[in-house]
Short mmCIF file of C-alpha atoms and ligand atoms in Angstrom, two decimals:
data_model
loop_
_atom_site.label_atom_id
_atom_site.label_comp_id
_atom_site.label_asym_id
_atom_site.label_seq_id
_atom_site.Cartn_x
_atom_site.Cartn_y
_atom_site.Cartn_z
CA MET R 1 20.86 33.61 13.21
CA ALA R 2 20.07 30.68 10.92
CA ILE R 3 16.29 30.81 11.45
CA ASP R 4 14.60 33.17 9.04
CA PHE R 5 10.81 33.27 8.79
CA SER R 6 10.74 35.22 5.53
CA PHE R 7 10.68 33.86 1.99
CA PRO R 8 13.35 34.89 -0.53
CA PRO R 9 12.06 37.92 -2.54
CA GLU R 10 11.46 35.85 -5.69
CA ILE R 11 9.24 33.36 -3.79
CA ASP R 12 7.34 36.13 -2.06
CA ALA R 13 6.79 37.77 -5.46
CA LEU R 14 5.39 34.46 -6.75
CA ARG R 15 3.10 34.17 -3.72
CA LEU R 16 1.69 37.65 -4.39
CA LYS R 17 1.41 36.93 -8.10
CA MET R 18 -0.63 33.81 -7.29
CA ARG R 19 -2.86 35.93 -5.04
CA ASP R 20 -3.44 38.40 -7.90
CA PHE R 21 -4.08 35.56 -10.35
CA VAL R 22 -6.74 34.08 -8.07
CA THR R 23 -8.36 37.48 -7.54
CA GLU R 24 -8.30 38.62 -11.16
CA VAL R 25 -8.76 35.36 -13.10
CA VAL R 26 -9.93 32.44 -10.95
CA ARG R 27 -12.52 34.03 -8.65
CA PRO R 28 -14.45 35.73 -11.50
CA ALA R 29 -14.47 32.46 -13.45
CA GLU R 30 -15.61 30.58 -10.34
CA ALA R 31 -18.51 33.02 -9.92
CA LEU R 32 -19.62 32.51 -13.54
CA VAL R 33 -19.47 28.72 -13.14
CA ALA R 34 -21.56 28.98 -9.96
CA GLU R 35 -24.20 30.96 -11.88
CA ARG R 36 -24.40 28.11 -14.42
CA GLU R 37 -24.27 25.21 -11.96
CA GLY R 38 -24.68 21.85 -13.70
CA ASP R 39 -23.44 23.16 -17.08
CA ARG R 40 -20.49 20.79 -17.50
CA ARG R 41 -19.38 22.12 -20.88
CA PHE R 42 -19.13 25.62 -19.47
CA LEU R 43 -17.16 24.28 -16.50
CA VAL R 44 -14.63 22.52 -18.76
CA LYS R 45 -14.35 25.60 -21.01
CA SER R 46 -13.74 27.79 -17.96
CA ILE R 47 -11.02 25.50 -16.59
CA ILE R 48 -9.27 25.47 -19.98
CA GLU R 49 -9.39 29.28 -20.10
CA MET R 50 -8.01 29.51 -16.55
CA ARG R 51 -5.21 27.13 -17.53
CA VAL R 52 -4.30 29.18 -20.59
CA ALA R 53 -4.18 32.23 -18.32
CA ALA R 54 -2.01 30.35 -15.78
CA HIS R 55 0.53 29.73 -18.56
CA ASP R 56 0.43 33.44 -19.52
CA TRP R 57 0.96 34.47 -15.90
CA GLY R 58 3.91 32.03 -15.52
CA LEU R 59 2.12 30.05 -12.81
CA TRP R 60 1.68 26.67 -14.52
CA LEU R 61 2.63 23.47 -12.68
CA PRO R 62 4.43 24.99 -9.69
CA HIS R 63 5.48 21.66 -8.14
CA MET R 64 7.14 20.01 -11.14
CA PRO R 65 10.66 20.55 -12.54
CA ALA R 66 11.26 22.72 -15.62
CA GLU R 67 12.01 19.57 -17.62
CA TYR R 68 8.28 18.81 -17.44
CA GLY R 69 7.15 22.38 -18.05
CA GLY R 70 6.87 23.24 -14.36
CA MET R 71 8.19 25.96 -12.09
CA GLY R 72 10.42 23.63 -10.07
CA LEU R 73 9.37 24.90 -6.65
CA GLY R 74 10.43 22.97 -3.54
CA HIS R 75 7.95 22.13 -0.80
CA VAL R 76 8.50 25.30 1.26
CA ALA R 77 8.01 27.51 -1.80
CA MET R 78 5.01 25.37 -2.75
CA ALA R 79 3.47 26.10 0.65
CA ALA R 80 3.66 29.81 -0.20
CA VAL R 81 1.92 29.58 -3.56
CA SER R 82 -0.40 26.64 -2.87
CA ALA R 83 -2.14 28.31 0.09
CA GLU R 84 -2.84 31.32 -2.18
CA ALA R 85 -4.07 29.14 -5.07
CA ALA R 86 -6.47 27.29 -2.77
CA LYS R 87 -8.29 30.45 -1.70
CA SER R 88 -10.56 29.55 -4.59
CA ALA R 89 -11.70 25.94 -5.01
CA PHE R 90 -10.65 26.22 -8.68
CA GLY R 91 -7.18 27.67 -8.00
CA PRO R 92 -5.31 24.33 -7.82
CA TYR R 93 -7.02 23.14 -11.04
CA ALA R 94 -6.09 26.34 -12.83
CA VAL R 95 -2.38 25.77 -12.19
CA ASN R 96 -2.56 21.95 -12.58
CA ALA R 97 -1.67 21.23 -8.94
CA GLN R 98 -4.90 19.50 -7.86
CA ALA R 99 -5.34 16.17 -6.10
CA PRO R 100 -4.92 13.39 -7.06
CA ASP R 101 -2.85 14.41 -10.09
CA GLU R 102 -0.33 16.33 -8.02
CA GLY R 103 0.48 13.27 -5.87
CA ASN R 104 0.54 11.01 -8.93
CA MET R 105 2.99 13.36 -10.67
CA HIS R 106 5.37 13.14 -7.70
CA THR R 107 4.99 9.34 -7.66
CA LEU R 108 5.80 9.00 -11.35
CA LEU R 109 8.65 11.50 -11.20
CA HIS R 110 10.36 9.50 -8.47
CA TRP R 111 9.42 5.91 -9.32
CA ALA R 112 8.52 5.56 -13.00
CA THR R 113 10.90 4.41 -15.74
CA ASP R 114 11.82 6.88 -18.50
CA VAL R 115 9.37 5.16 -20.86
CA GLN R 116 6.57 5.36 -18.27
CA LYS R 117 7.36 9.01 -17.62
CA GLU R 118 7.03 9.91 -21.31
CA LYS R 119 3.76 8.02 -21.69
CA TYR R 120 2.03 8.95 -18.42
CA LEU R 121 3.78 11.79 -16.59
CA ARG R 122 4.32 14.16 -19.50
CA PRO R 123 0.67 14.34 -20.66
CA LEU R 124 -0.35 14.87 -17.02
CA CYS R 125 2.10 17.75 -16.72
CA ASN R 126 0.95 19.20 -20.04
CA GLY R 127 -2.62 19.22 -18.75
CA VAL R 128 -3.92 17.00 -21.58
CA ALA R 129 -4.59 14.00 -19.32
CA ARG R 130 -6.05 13.40 -15.88
CA SER R 131 -5.32 10.47 -13.60
CA CYS R 132 -6.62 8.70 -10.51
CA PHE R 133 -5.15 6.69 -7.63
CA ALA R 134 -6.98 3.45 -6.85
CA MET R 135 -6.23 1.93 -3.47
CA THR R 136 -9.29 1.95 -1.15
CA GLU R 137 -11.72 -1.00 -1.14
CA PRO R 138 -15.20 -1.11 0.39
CA GLU R 139 -14.78 -4.57 1.96
CA VAL R 140 -11.64 -3.86 4.02
CA ALA R 141 -10.36 -0.94 6.09
CA GLY R 142 -8.72 1.61 3.81
CA SER R 143 -6.60 2.62 6.80
CA ASP R 144 -4.78 -0.71 6.62
CA PRO R 145 -3.46 -1.39 3.08
CA THR R 146 -2.06 -4.76 4.17
CA LEU R 147 -5.68 -5.97 3.95
CA ILE R 148 -6.08 -5.11 0.26
CA GLN R 149 -7.94 -7.90 -1.54
CA THR R 150 -7.59 -6.81 -5.17
CA ARG R 151 -5.18 -9.34 -6.69
CA ALA R 152 -2.79 -9.15 -9.62
CA VAL R 153 -1.46 -12.44 -10.95
CA LEU R 154 1.25 -12.70 -13.59
CA ASP R 155 0.08 -14.55 -16.69
CA GLY R 156 2.68 -14.56 -19.48
CA ASP R 157 3.35 -10.95 -20.44
CA SER R 158 0.35 -9.55 -18.53
CA TRP R 159 -0.86 -9.05 -15.02
CA VAL R 160 -4.44 -10.22 -14.60
CA VAL R 161 -6.29 -8.22 -11.98
CA ASN R 162 -9.55 -8.85 -10.13
CA GLY R 163 -10.92 -6.72 -7.34
CA HIS R 164 -13.14 -3.94 -6.11
CA LYS R 165 -12.25 -0.30 -5.39
CA TRP R 166 -14.21 2.72 -4.33
CA PHE R 167 -13.90 6.43 -3.63
CA ILE R 168 -11.46 6.67 -6.53
CA SER R 169 -11.36 10.43 -7.08
CA GLY R 170 -11.37 11.63 -10.65
CA ALA R 171 -11.73 8.10 -12.07
CA SER R 172 -14.37 9.00 -14.65
CA GLY R 173 -12.57 10.76 -17.47
CA ALA R 174 -9.09 9.79 -16.24
CA LYS R 175 -6.62 8.64 -18.92
CA PHE R 176 -4.87 6.30 -16.51
CA ALA R 177 -4.96 4.97 -12.97
CA ILE R 178 -2.23 4.12 -10.52
CA LEU R 179 -3.67 0.89 -9.12
CA ILE R 180 -2.54 -0.79 -5.90
CA ALA R 181 -3.08 -4.57 -5.89
CA ARG R 182 -1.81 -7.56 -3.96
CA THR R 183 0.87 -9.55 -5.80
CA GLU R 184 2.75 -11.36 -3.02
CA GLU R 185 1.11 -14.22 -1.14
CA ASP R 186 3.76 -14.68 1.51
CA PRO R 187 5.76 -11.46 1.86
CA GLU R 188 8.57 -11.07 4.38
CA ILE R 189 6.62 -8.25 6.01
CA PRO R 190 2.86 -7.62 5.55
CA GLN R 191 3.61 -4.20 4.02
CA ALA R 192 5.42 -5.84 1.10
CA ALA R 193 2.32 -7.62 -0.27
CA ASN R 194 1.20 -4.97 -2.74
CA SER R 195 2.49 -3.57 -6.01
CA ALA R 196 1.55 -0.49 -8.03
CA PHE R 197 0.49 -0.57 -11.68
CA LEU R 198 -0.27 1.87 -14.45
CA VAL R 199 -3.65 1.14 -16.03
CA ASP R 200 -4.63 2.77 -19.33
CA LEU R 201 -8.22 3.99 -19.24
CA PRO R 202 -10.71 3.02 -20.45
CA SER R 203 -9.73 -0.66 -20.37
CA THR R 204 -11.73 -3.87 -20.70
CA GLY R 205 -12.24 -5.22 -17.20
CA TRP R 206 -12.11 -1.81 -15.49
CA ASN R 207 -15.79 -1.14 -14.87
CA VAL R 208 -16.99 2.09 -13.30
CA VAL R 209 -20.09 1.04 -11.35
CA ARG R 210 -21.18 4.45 -10.07
CA ASP R 211 -20.14 7.87 -8.87
CA VAL R 212 -20.58 7.52 -5.09
CA LEU R 213 -23.02 10.12 -3.81
CA THR R 214 -21.47 11.88 -0.80
CA MET R 215 -22.66 14.51 1.70
CA ALA R 216 -21.14 17.03 -0.74
CA GLY R 217 -22.99 15.58 -3.75
CA HIS R 218 -21.42 13.85 -6.77
CA HIS R 219 -17.74 14.70 -7.09
CA ASN R 220 -16.43 11.90 -9.30
CA HIS R 221 -15.48 9.50 -6.50
CA ALA R 222 -16.01 6.26 -8.38
CA GLU R 223 -16.74 2.69 -7.36
CA ILE R 224 -14.92 0.30 -9.69
CA ARG R 225 -15.25 -3.44 -10.30
CA ILE R 226 -12.10 -4.93 -11.76
CA GLU R 227 -12.75 -8.15 -13.66
CA ASN R 228 -9.95 -9.96 -15.50
CA LEU R 229 -8.27 -6.66 -16.31
CA ARG R 230 -5.03 -7.31 -18.25
CA ILE R 231 -2.12 -4.93 -17.64
CA PRO R 232 1.12 -5.25 -19.63
CA ARG R 233 3.88 -6.75 -17.47
CA GLU R 234 6.06 -3.64 -17.85
CA ASN R 235 3.33 -1.39 -16.39
CA ILE R 236 4.39 -2.19 -12.83
CA ILE R 237 5.79 0.92 -11.05
CA GLY R 238 8.96 0.17 -9.14
CA SER R 239 9.32 -3.51 -8.25
CA ARG R 240 7.02 -6.23 -6.94
CA GLY R 241 5.98 -5.63 -3.35
CA GLN R 242 6.86 -1.93 -3.40
CA GLY R 243 3.25 -0.72 -3.51
CA HIS R 244 3.14 0.22 0.16
CA LEU R 245 6.54 1.92 0.07
CA LEU R 246 5.48 3.90 -2.97
CA GLY R 247 2.14 4.78 -1.38
CA GLN R 248 3.89 6.06 1.73
CA ALA R 249 6.42 8.05 -0.29
CA ARG R 250 3.54 9.54 -2.26
CA LEU R 251 1.36 10.25 0.73
CA GLY R 252 3.88 12.30 2.73
CA PRO R 253 4.17 15.18 0.26
CA ALA R 254 0.58 14.66 -0.95
CA ARG R 255 -0.73 15.01 2.62
CA LEU R 256 1.28 18.17 3.08
CA ALA R 257 -0.01 19.52 -0.24
CA HIS R 258 -3.55 19.03 1.14
CA CYS R 259 -2.53 20.97 4.27
CA MET R 260 -1.23 23.87 2.16
CA ARG R 261 -4.58 24.06 0.35
CA TRP R 262 -6.48 23.75 3.66
CA ILE R 263 -4.54 26.71 5.04
CA GLY R 264 -5.80 28.78 2.10
CA GLN R 265 -9.37 27.66 2.87
CA ALA R 266 -9.00 28.33 6.61
CA GLU R 267 -7.69 31.81 5.92
CA VAL R 268 -10.68 32.57 3.70
CA ALA R 269 -12.98 31.40 6.53
CA LEU R 270 -11.20 33.54 9.14
CA ASP R 271 -11.26 36.59 6.85
CA MET R 272 -14.99 36.05 6.33
CA MET R 273 -15.58 35.57 10.07
CA VAL R 274 -13.92 38.89 10.91
CA ASP R 275 -15.54 40.74 7.99
CA ARG R 276 -18.99 39.56 9.09
CA ALA R 277 -18.30 40.38 12.74
CA LEU R 278 -17.31 43.91 11.75
CA LYS R 279 -20.57 44.45 9.85
CA ARG R 280 -23.28 42.60 11.82
CA PHE R 281 -25.01 44.57 14.59
CA ALA R 282 -27.04 42.92 17.38
CA HIS R 283 -27.98 43.71 20.99
CA GLY R 284 -26.43 47.15 21.01
CA SER R 285 -23.05 46.50 19.39
CA LEU R 286 -21.24 44.95 16.46
CA LEU R 287 -20.50 41.22 16.76
CA SER R 288 -16.79 42.11 16.67
CA GLU R 289 -17.22 43.97 19.98
CA LYS R 290 -18.66 40.94 21.81
CA GLN R 291 -16.28 38.83 23.83
CA GLY R 292 -17.97 35.56 22.81
CA ILE R 293 -17.22 36.33 19.16
CA GLN R 294 -13.70 37.57 19.93
CA TRP R 295 -12.94 34.19 21.48
CA LEU R 296 -13.99 32.46 18.26
CA ILE R 297 -11.74 34.84 16.31
CA ALA R 298 -8.84 34.44 18.75
CA ASP R 299 -8.99 30.62 18.80
CA SER R 300 -9.11 30.51 15.00
CA THR R 301 -6.22 32.95 14.69
CA MET R 302 -4.03 30.94 17.07
CA GLU R 303 -4.84 27.69 15.29
CA LEU R 304 -4.15 29.08 11.85
CA TYR R 305 -0.81 30.43 13.09
CA GLN R 306 0.09 26.95 14.38
CA CYS R 307 -1.03 25.40 11.06
CA LYS R 308 1.25 27.71 9.09
CA LEU R 309 4.28 27.04 11.28
CA MET R 310 3.72 23.29 11.14
CA VAL R 311 3.31 23.22 7.35
CA LEU R 312 6.42 25.32 6.82
CA HIS R 313 8.49 23.16 9.15
CA ALA R 314 7.33 19.87 7.61
CA ALA R 315 7.98 21.28 4.11
CA TYR R 316 11.43 22.41 5.22
CA LYS R 317 12.22 18.88 6.39
CA ILE R 318 11.11 17.36 3.07
CA ASP R 319 13.19 19.89 1.13
CA ARG R 320 16.25 19.03 3.21
CA GLY R 321 15.80 15.29 2.64
CA GLU R 322 15.24 14.68 6.37
CA ASP R 323 12.80 12.16 7.84
CA PHE R 324 9.49 14.01 7.66
CA ARG R 325 6.99 11.29 8.58
CA SER R 326 6.24 12.45 12.10
CA GLU R 327 6.03 16.13 11.20
CA VAL R 328 3.73 15.43 8.22
CA SER R 329 1.51 13.21 10.42
CA MET R 330 1.22 15.84 13.15
CA THR R 331 0.64 18.59 10.58
CA LYS R 332 -1.99 16.64 8.65
CA HIS R 333 -3.92 15.84 11.83
CA PHE R 334 -3.70 19.36 13.22
CA VAL R 335 -4.49 21.26 10.00
CA ALA R 336 -7.42 18.98 9.08
CA ASN R 337 -9.00 19.46 12.51
CA SER R 338 -8.26 23.20 12.62
CA LEU R 339 -9.84 23.66 9.20
CA GLY R 340 -13.04 22.02 10.45
CA ARG R 341 -13.14 24.12 13.60
CA ILE R 342 -12.34 27.43 11.85
CA VAL R 343 -14.90 26.91 9.10
CA ASP R 344 -17.49 25.86 11.68
CA ARG R 345 -16.86 29.03 13.75
CA ALA R 346 -17.17 31.14 10.60
CA ILE R 347 -20.53 29.50 9.89
CA GLN R 348 -21.61 30.25 13.47
CA VAL R 349 -20.74 33.96 13.12
CA HIS R 350 -22.64 34.13 9.81
CA GLY R 351 -25.79 32.51 11.26
CA ALA R 352 -28.29 31.43 8.61
CA LEU R 353 -26.18 33.01 5.88
CA GLY R 354 -23.32 30.68 6.81
CA TYR R 355 -25.59 27.65 6.53
CA SER R 356 -26.85 28.77 3.11
CA LEU R 357 -25.04 28.17 -0.17
CA ASP R 358 -24.80 31.94 -0.71
CA THR R 359 -21.28 31.83 0.79
CA PRO R 360 -18.59 29.15 0.18
CA LEU R 361 -18.57 28.20 3.90
CA ALA R 362 -21.09 25.35 3.74
CA ARG R 363 -19.17 23.65 0.94
CA MET R 364 -15.89 24.25 2.74
CA SER R 365 -17.36 22.54 5.79
CA GLN R 366 -18.23 19.44 3.75
CA GLN R 367 -14.69 19.28 2.38
CA ALA R 368 -13.23 19.80 5.86
CA ARG R 369 -15.11 16.76 7.16
CA TRP R 370 -13.35 14.23 4.94
CA ALA R 371 -9.99 15.81 5.74
CA ARG R 372 -10.07 14.06 9.13
CA PHE R 373 -10.07 10.49 7.78
CA ALA R 374 -8.90 10.49 4.14
CA ASP R 375 -5.14 10.25 3.57
CA GLY R 376 -4.78 8.82 7.06
CA ALA R 377 -7.52 8.92 9.70
CA ASP R 378 -6.93 11.08 12.78
CA GLU R 379 -6.62 8.05 15.03
CA VAL R 380 -4.05 6.35 12.79
CA HIS R 381 -1.89 9.47 12.80
CA GLN R 382 -2.26 9.73 16.60
CA TRP R 383 -1.23 6.09 16.96
CA ARG R 384 1.91 6.64 14.85
CA ILE R 385 2.76 9.93 16.58
CA ALA R 386 2.47 8.31 20.01
CA GLN R 387 4.61 5.37 18.85
CA ARG R 388 7.38 7.72 17.72
CA THR R 389 7.21 9.71 20.95
CA ILE R 390 7.46 6.55 23.07
CA ASP R 391 10.31 5.27 20.87
CA ALA R 392 12.15 8.59 21.24
CA TYR R 393 11.82 8.39 25.01
CA LYS R 394 13.02 4.78 25.13
CA ARG R 395 16.00 5.69 22.93
CA ASP R 396 17.02 9.08 24.36
CA SER R 397 15.27 9.20 27.74
CA SER R 398 13.66 12.30 26.25
CA THR R 399 10.67 13.02 23.98
CA ARG R 400 12.45 16.00 22.42
CA ALA R 401 13.18 14.39 19.03
CA ALA R 402 9.48 13.58 18.58
CA THR R 403 8.33 17.18 18.88
CA GLY R 404 9.70 18.24 15.52
CA ASP R 405 13.35 17.78 16.57
CA LEU R 406 13.53 21.57 16.81
CA PRO R 407 16.52 23.34 18.39
CA LEU R 408 14.49 24.09 21.54
C1 FAD D 501 -13.52 12.67 -0.61
C2 FAD D 501 -12.69 11.42 -0.57
C3 FAD D 501 -11.79 11.15 -1.60
C4 FAD D 501 -11.03 9.97 -1.60
N1 FAD D 501 -10.21 9.70 -2.66
C5 FAD D 501 -9.56 8.51 -2.72
C6 FAD D 501 -8.79 8.16 -3.88
O1 FAD D 501 -8.67 8.94 -4.83
N2 FAD D 501 -8.20 6.96 -3.91
C7 FAD D 501 -8.30 6.05 -2.89
O2 FAD D 501 -7.72 4.97 -2.98
N3 FAD D 501 -9.04 6.36 -1.78
C8 FAD D 501 -9.68 7.55 -1.68
N4 FAD D 501 -10.46 7.85 -0.58
C9 FAD D 501 -10.59 6.88 0.48
C10 FAD D 501 -9.78 7.25 1.72
O3 FAD D 501 -8.41 7.16 1.44
C11 FAD D 501 -10.25 6.33 2.85
O4 FAD D 501 -11.53 6.79 3.24
C12 FAD D 501 -9.32 6.30 4.04
O5 FAD D 501 -8.11 5.67 3.72
C13 FAD D 501 -9.96 5.57 5.22
O6 FAD D 501 -10.34 4.28 4.84
P1 FAD D 501 -11.86 3.80 5.10
O7 FAD D 501 -12.79 4.80 4.58
O8 FAD D 501 -11.96 2.41 4.60
O9 FAD D 501 -12.02 3.84 6.67
P2 FAD D 501 -11.56 2.72 7.71
O10 FAD D 501 -10.16 2.29 7.40
O11 FAD D 501 -12.61 1.69 7.80
O12 FAD D 501 -11.52 3.58 9.03
C14 FAD D 501 -12.72 4.07 9.63
C15 FAD D 501 -12.38 4.68 10.95
O13 FAD D 501 -11.82 3.70 11.80
C16 FAD D 501 -10.94 4.29 12.73
N5 FAD D 501 -9.63 3.60 12.66
C17 FAD D 501 -9.04 3.00 11.61
N6 FAD D 501 -7.84 2.51 11.97
C18 FAD D 501 -7.67 2.79 13.28
C19 FAD D 501 -6.64 2.57 14.24
N7 FAD D 501 -5.52 1.92 13.92
N8 FAD D 501 -6.84 3.03 15.50
C20 FAD D 501 -7.95 3.70 15.85
N9 FAD D 501 -8.96 3.94 14.99
C21 FAD D 501 -8.82 3.50 13.73
C22 FAD D 501 -10.82 5.78 12.33
O14 FAD D 501 -11.70 6.54 13.13
C23 FAD D 501 -11.31 5.78 10.90
O15 FAD D 501 -11.85 7.04 10.49
C24 FAD D 501 -11.21 9.03 -0.55
C25 FAD D 501 -12.09 9.31 0.49
C26 FAD D 501 -12.84 10.47 0.48
C27 FAD D 501 -13.85 10.71 1.55
#
């Protein structure tokens, strides 16, 4: 039989090593940081120490090739280690596989010139630089990048850019941005209007207005006014009009990387739900003995099982160079929604404790909320999924190809 649901021994060993690393190194550091909330210097020191430890454990940069100091794992193997790393919010940072840097690394690896790779990708991989990805604008729907208003105009050897961005994660303190701006006035197709640029930071004309305050507090999601920013002509990534193509190529694996981390979070929530149900006594029995609570556990278990299968299958398709767009869309939608439901059920079983900040559940719930619209809103994914299903039926008189094209 060709289908094998086990990992090769060396990948399984890495998965377990990542679990031990998170238990022995990351979780204790996370607890110390929580005790000193607001102490930014201590936070930075702790992340540096975790990163040194990640090198010692052989767990640095799992998603990048050895040429850049990484472990060279494919997407399926990444699913194994990433879900373990994400069981602590700091895990991905410790191994340098956090958003948005992870997605930016993939973008640069596949699209940048050799010179751009040396200047921008290598420092990112070495952990001495951070980056951001600047696409969304407050004035137009982020779901539709053909509406982007930020403009880049060629002037001699420079692009001159004017525009307005917001929710740019990690912008403060980033050494560079990948900026998406409109360069083509009359493209053949609307998707070919934008181009991607590398912007050194800080730069004159790149003005951070504020850190947008969200329901989860301040998390370095910046609003940026771009005024007569000059970017060297050679800092374009790919060619003119390829911004959308590049964004899509980036977003597929980046969306799946989010799903891998969300699986780790969902598993923590389910573990906590069961642990609490086994310990809390009310109305004559433990919560775990009550059917109402068992339903919450059962629904969460079934959903998490589906999440894992979907992530592994989408990762498998990316690794094999097959068209993964539909599978990543379905996976992103399903995992984002499952995460929200599972965390919410865990909060329910914990009662007031779940609503407090004494457990990680409340913070996980805030993160789970944005998962449903960032990197593709639910409805946009549903629209695309339905389109592909209808197309498959029109083509084959069957919807089979749209349901993962599995041998069933
Ligand atoms: C925590 C966080 C971090 C982020 N980080 C970044 C970042 O680093 N860089 C960056 O560029 N952006 C970032 N974003 C922005 C994010 O990518 C956008 O929020 C997302 O693309 C949606 O765009 P929007 O917010 O403008 O919503 P809109 O596009 O205005 O959509 C709002 C709602 O409209 C509905 N909708 C939209 N299109 C359709 C449709 N075709 N059919 C049916 N309904 C539809 C959906 O319900 C959607 O949720 C971040 C956002 C958050 C919350």
